Amino acid sequence: MEARLDHLVCWVADPAASLRFYERVVGLPGVRAEEFREGRAGFPSVRVASETILDLMPYESARGVDEGTGVRGTAGHPLNHFCLAVNRDDFDALQVRLKQNEVEVTGTGTNSFGARGIAPETIYFADPDGNVIEVRYYE
């Protein structure tokens, strides 16, 4: 299976301050930055590479169960989840392997924003250490 890192989600205390830091100090360009500043996006992102972004998720979102991932809080980690982008055939094959190995899919999504735009489908599951992995495909 060929995969690429699509995005990382980091819990941050102040998304606006984190966005300024990553834009001004680190030098990464904002993604949906204006939409966030205008209140039209729930969180900002910064571009790490052509196909990879870093989402700056407000930490208060970690207090309850994340409806997208099915995960409660941060599990003690400042990283919410990481996402791999694969092709549609690999996405379908992965779901078969997860079921065969009795790995629970904890969440699903449709039309989800990511580094390369909108992905039609996403799934979430945990590794043996509880780290949440999202896998998606783009058309």
PDB file of C-alpha atoms in Angstrom:
ATOM      1  CA  MET A   1       0.000   0.000   0.000  1.00  0.00           C
ATOM      2  CA  GLU A   2       1.316   3.426  -0.894  1.00  0.00           C
ATOM      3  CA  ALA A   3       0.312   6.146   1.569  1.00  0.00           C
ATOM      4  CA  ARG A   4       1.116   9.782   2.149  1.00  0.00           C
ATOM      5  CA  LEU A   5       0.835  11.822   5.318  1.00  0.00           C
ATOM      6  CA  ASP A   6      -2.204  14.044   4.746  1.00  0.00           C
ATOM      7  CA  HIS A   7      -2.407  16.010   7.994  1.00  0.00           C
ATOM      8  CA  LEU A   8      -1.621  16.132  11.704  1.00  0.00           C
ATOM      9  CA  VAL A   9      -4.036  17.627  14.238  1.00  0.00           C
ATOM     10  CA  CYS A  10      -2.435  19.419  17.198  1.00  0.00           C
ATOM     11  CA  TRP A  11      -4.338  20.587  20.251  1.00  0.00           C
ATOM     12  CA  VAL A  12      -3.563  24.259  20.894  1.00  0.00           C
ATOM     13  CA  ALA A  13      -4.718  26.667  23.596  1.00  0.00           C
ATOM     14  CA  ASP A  14      -5.213  29.601  21.215  1.00  0.00           C
ATOM     15  CA  PRO A  15      -5.594  28.728  17.514  1.00  0.00           C
ATOM     16  CA  ALA A  16      -5.178  32.365  16.434  1.00  0.00           C
ATOM     17  CA  ALA A  17      -1.910  32.723  18.350  1.00  0.00           C
ATOM     18  CA  SER A  18      -0.689  29.366  17.043  1.00  0.00           C
ATOM     19  CA  LEU A  19      -1.573  30.386  13.493  1.00  0.00           C
ATOM     20  CA  ARG A  20       0.421  33.619  13.892  1.00  0.00           C
ATOM     21  CA  PHE A  21       3.374  31.617  15.271  1.00  0.00           C
ATOM     22  CA  TYR A  22       3.399  29.080  12.453  1.00  0.00           C
ATOM     23  CA  GLU A  23       2.910  31.761   9.792  1.00  0.00           C
ATOM     24  CA  ARG A  24       5.280  34.424  11.118  1.00  0.00           C
ATOM     25  CA  VAL A  25       7.892  32.499  13.104  1.00  0.00           C
ATOM     26  CA  VAL A  26       8.057  29.123  11.405  1.00  0.00           C
ATOM     27  CA  GLY A  27       7.203  30.493   7.960  1.00  0.00           C
ATOM     28  CA  LEU A  28       4.441  28.054   7.016  1.00  0.00           C
ATOM     29  CA  PRO A  29       1.572  29.526   4.982  1.00  0.00           C
ATOM     30  CA  GLY A  30      -1.900  29.510   6.505  1.00  0.00           C
ATOM     31  CA  VAL A  31      -4.654  27.335   5.040  1.00  0.00           C
ATOM     32  CA  ARG A  32      -8.240  28.543   5.558  1.00  0.00           C
ATOM     33  CA  ALA A  33      -6.683  31.265   7.720  1.00  0.00           C
ATOM     34  CA  GLU A  34      -9.032  33.998   6.478  1.00  0.00           C
ATOM     35  CA  GLU A  35     -12.037  31.700   6.832  1.00  0.00           C
ATOM     36  CA  PHE A  36     -10.990  31.017  10.435  1.00  0.00           C
ATOM     37  CA  ARG A  37     -10.444  34.712  11.194  1.00  0.00           C
ATOM     38  CA  GLU A  38     -13.900  35.444   9.754  1.00  0.00           C
ATOM     39  CA  GLY A  39     -15.521  32.661  11.805  1.00  0.00           C
ATOM     40  CA  ARG A  40     -16.300  30.492   8.767  1.00  0.00           C
ATOM     41  CA  ALA A  41     -13.884  27.661   9.721  1.00  0.00           C
ATOM     42  CA  GLY A  42     -13.684  26.031  13.134  1.00  0.00           C
ATOM     43  CA  PHE A  43      -9.886  25.922  13.128  1.00  0.00           C
ATOM     44  CA  PRO A  44      -6.977  27.084  10.968  1.00  0.00           C
ATOM     45  CA  SER A  45      -4.277  24.991   9.354  1.00  0.00           C
ATOM     46  CA  VAL A  46      -0.791  25.595   7.977  1.00  0.00           C
ATOM     47  CA  ARG A  47       0.771  23.938   4.956  1.00  0.00           C
ATOM     48  CA  VAL A  48       3.815  21.759   5.682  1.00  0.00           C
ATOM     49  CA  ALA A  49       4.262  20.372   2.154  1.00  0.00           C
ATOM     50  CA  SER A  50       2.251  20.287  -1.052  1.00  0.00           C
ATOM     51  CA  GLU A  51       0.160  17.366   0.217  1.00  0.00           C
ATOM     52  CA  THR A  52       0.480  17.827   4.016  1.00  0.00           C
ATOM     53  CA  ILE A  53      -1.056  20.284   6.472  1.00  0.00           C
ATOM     54  CA  LEU A  54      -1.009  20.811  10.238  1.00  0.00           C
ATOM     55  CA  ASP A  55      -4.417  21.539  11.780  1.00  0.00           C
ATOM     56  CA  LEU A  56      -4.464  23.807  14.847  1.00  0.00           C
ATOM     57  CA  MET A  57      -7.446  22.509  16.810  1.00  0.00           C
ATOM     58  CA  PRO A  58      -8.664  24.427  19.887  1.00  0.00           C
ATOM     59  CA  TYR A  59      -7.854  22.443  23.018  1.00  0.00           C
ATOM     60  CA  GLU A  60     -11.340  22.901  24.471  1.00  0.00           C
ATOM     61  CA  SER A  61     -12.531  20.579  21.701  1.00  0.00           C
ATOM     62  CA  ALA A  62     -10.687  17.789  23.533  1.00  0.00           C
ATOM     63  CA  ARG A  63     -12.951  17.847  26.587  1.00  0.00           C
ATOM     64  CA  GLY A  64     -15.717  15.630  25.241  1.00  0.00           C
ATOM     65  CA  VAL A  65     -15.997  12.821  22.738  1.00  0.00           C
ATOM     66  CA  ASP A  66     -14.922  13.950  19.281  1.00  0.00           C
ATOM     67  CA  GLU A  67     -17.897  13.112  17.070  1.00  0.00           C
ATOM     68  CA  GLY A  68     -15.697  12.593  14.029  1.00  0.00           C
ATOM     69  CA  THR A  69     -13.145  10.211  15.536  1.00  0.00           C
ATOM     70  CA  GLY A  70     -15.201   8.674  18.344  1.00  0.00           C
ATOM     71  CA  VAL A  71     -12.305   9.350  20.734  1.00  0.00           C
ATOM     72  CA  ARG A  72     -12.679  10.914  24.186  1.00  0.00           C
ATOM     73  CA  GLY A  73     -10.336  13.802  24.904  1.00  0.00           C
ATOM     74  CA  THR A  74      -6.671  13.699  24.047  1.00  0.00           C
ATOM     75  CA  ALA A  75      -5.848  10.327  25.668  1.00  0.00           C
ATOM     76  CA  GLY A  76      -3.067  12.248  27.439  1.00  0.00           C
ATOM     77  CA  HIS A  77      -1.452  13.212  24.159  1.00  0.00           C
ATOM     78  CA  PRO A  78      -1.231  16.658  22.559  1.00  0.00           C
ATOM     79  CA  LEU A  79      -1.773  15.033  19.155  1.00  0.00           C
ATOM     80  CA  ASN A  80      -5.400  14.269  18.222  1.00  0.00           C
ATOM     81  CA  HIS A  81      -4.771  11.974  15.236  1.00  0.00           C
ATOM     82  CA  PHE A  82      -2.774  11.621  12.071  1.00  0.00           C
ATOM     83  CA  CYS A  83      -4.179  11.000   8.630  1.00  0.00           C
ATOM     84  CA  LEU A  84      -2.989   8.921   5.714  1.00  0.00           C
ATOM     85  CA  ALA A  85      -4.265   9.464   2.187  1.00  0.00           C
ATOM     86  CA  VAL A  86      -4.488   6.350   0.019  1.00  0.00           C
ATOM     87  CA  ASN A  87      -6.186   5.445  -3.239  1.00  0.00           C
ATOM     88  CA  ARG A  88      -9.762   4.131  -3.257  1.00  0.00           C
ATOM     89  CA  ASP A  89      -8.777   0.474  -3.778  1.00  0.00           C
ATOM     90  CA  ASP A  90      -6.377   0.582  -0.812  1.00  0.00           C
ATOM     91  CA  PHE A  91      -9.069   2.326   1.281  1.00  0.00           C
ATOM     92  CA  ASP A  92     -11.509  -0.503   0.562  1.00  0.00           C
ATOM     93  CA  ALA A  93      -8.873  -3.192   1.183  1.00  0.00           C
ATOM     94  CA  LEU A  94      -7.899  -1.594   4.498  1.00  0.00           C
ATOM     95  CA  GLN A  95     -11.473  -1.776   5.728  1.00  0.00           C
ATOM     96  CA  VAL A  96     -11.490  -5.513   4.968  1.00  0.00           C
ATOM     97  CA  ARG A  97      -8.201  -6.008   6.864  1.00  0.00           C
ATOM     98  CA  LEU A  98      -9.468  -4.022   9.847  1.00  0.00           C
ATOM     99  CA  LYS A  99     -12.551  -6.227  10.039  1.00  0.00           C
ATOM    100  CA  GLN A 100     -10.531  -9.429   9.590  1.00  0.00           C
ATOM    101  CA  ASN A 101      -8.261  -8.377  12.462  1.00  0.00           C
ATOM    102  CA  GLU A 102     -11.156  -7.239  14.672  1.00  0.00           C
ATOM    103  CA  VAL A 103      -9.959  -3.629  14.745  1.00  0.00           C
ATOM    104  CA  GLU A 104     -12.877  -1.333  15.518  1.00  0.00           C
ATOM    105  CA  VAL A 105     -13.571   1.568  13.202  1.00  0.00           C
ATOM    106  CA  THR A 106     -14.354   4.257  15.789  1.00  0.00           C
ATOM    107  CA  GLY A 107     -15.607   6.900  13.389  1.00  0.00           C
ATOM    108  CA  THR A 108     -16.356   7.711   9.796  1.00  0.00           C
ATOM    109  CA  GLY A 109     -16.776  10.879   7.818  1.00  0.00           C
ATOM    110  CA  THR A 110     -17.842  12.168   4.450  1.00  0.00           C
ATOM    111  CA  ASN A 111     -16.794  15.251   2.518  1.00  0.00           C
ATOM    112  CA  SER A 112     -13.997  15.949   4.980  1.00  0.00           C
ATOM    113  CA  PHE A 113     -11.518  18.808   4.465  1.00  0.00           C
ATOM    114  CA  GLY A 114      -7.847  17.896   4.202  1.00  0.00           C
ATOM    115  CA  ALA A 115      -4.565  18.875   2.616  1.00  0.00           C
ATOM    116  CA  ARG A 116      -5.750  18.193  -0.936  1.00  0.00           C
ATOM    117  CA  GLY A 117      -9.309  19.453  -0.597  1.00  0.00           C
ATOM    118  CA  ILE A 118     -12.419  17.447   0.201  1.00  0.00           C
ATOM    119  CA  ALA A 119     -12.202  13.675   0.694  1.00  0.00           C
ATOM    120  CA  PRO A 120     -15.415  11.761  -0.023  1.00  0.00           C
ATOM    121  CA  GLU A 121     -14.885   9.243   2.803  1.00  0.00           C
ATOM    122  CA  THR A 122     -12.732   8.852   5.912  1.00  0.00           C
ATOM    123  CA  ILE A 123     -12.414   6.207   8.609  1.00  0.00           C
ATOM    124  CA  TYR A 124     -10.840   6.366  12.065  1.00  0.00           C
ATOM    125  CA  PHE A 125      -9.352   3.590  14.181  1.00  0.00           C
ATOM    126  CA  ALA A 126      -6.776   3.231  16.949  1.00  0.00           C
ATOM    127  CA  ASP A 127      -3.429   1.488  16.904  1.00  0.00           C
ATOM    128  CA  PRO A 128      -2.537  -0.858  19.791  1.00  0.00           C
ATOM    129  CA  ASP A 129      -1.276   2.109  21.855  1.00  0.00           C
ATOM    130  CA  GLY A 130      -4.450   4.128  21.391  1.00  0.00           C
ATOM    131  CA  ASN A 131      -3.049   6.508  18.769  1.00  0.00           C
ATOM    132  CA  VAL A 132      -5.859   7.458  16.417  1.00  0.00           C
ATOM    133  CA  ILE A 133      -5.326   7.023  12.691  1.00  0.00           C
ATOM    134  CA  GLU A 134      -7.532   8.520  10.017  1.00  0.00           C
ATOM    135  CA  VAL A 135      -7.400   7.104   6.497  1.00  0.00           C
ATOM    136  CA  ARG A 136      -9.020   8.820   3.522  1.00  0.00           C
ATOM    137  CA  TYR A 137      -8.977   8.903  -0.232  1.00  0.00           C
ATOM    138  CA  TYR A 138      -9.415  11.700  -2.753  1.00  0.00           C
ATOM    139  CA  GLU A 139     -11.072  11.363  -6.116  1.00  0.00           C
TER     140      GLU A 139
END
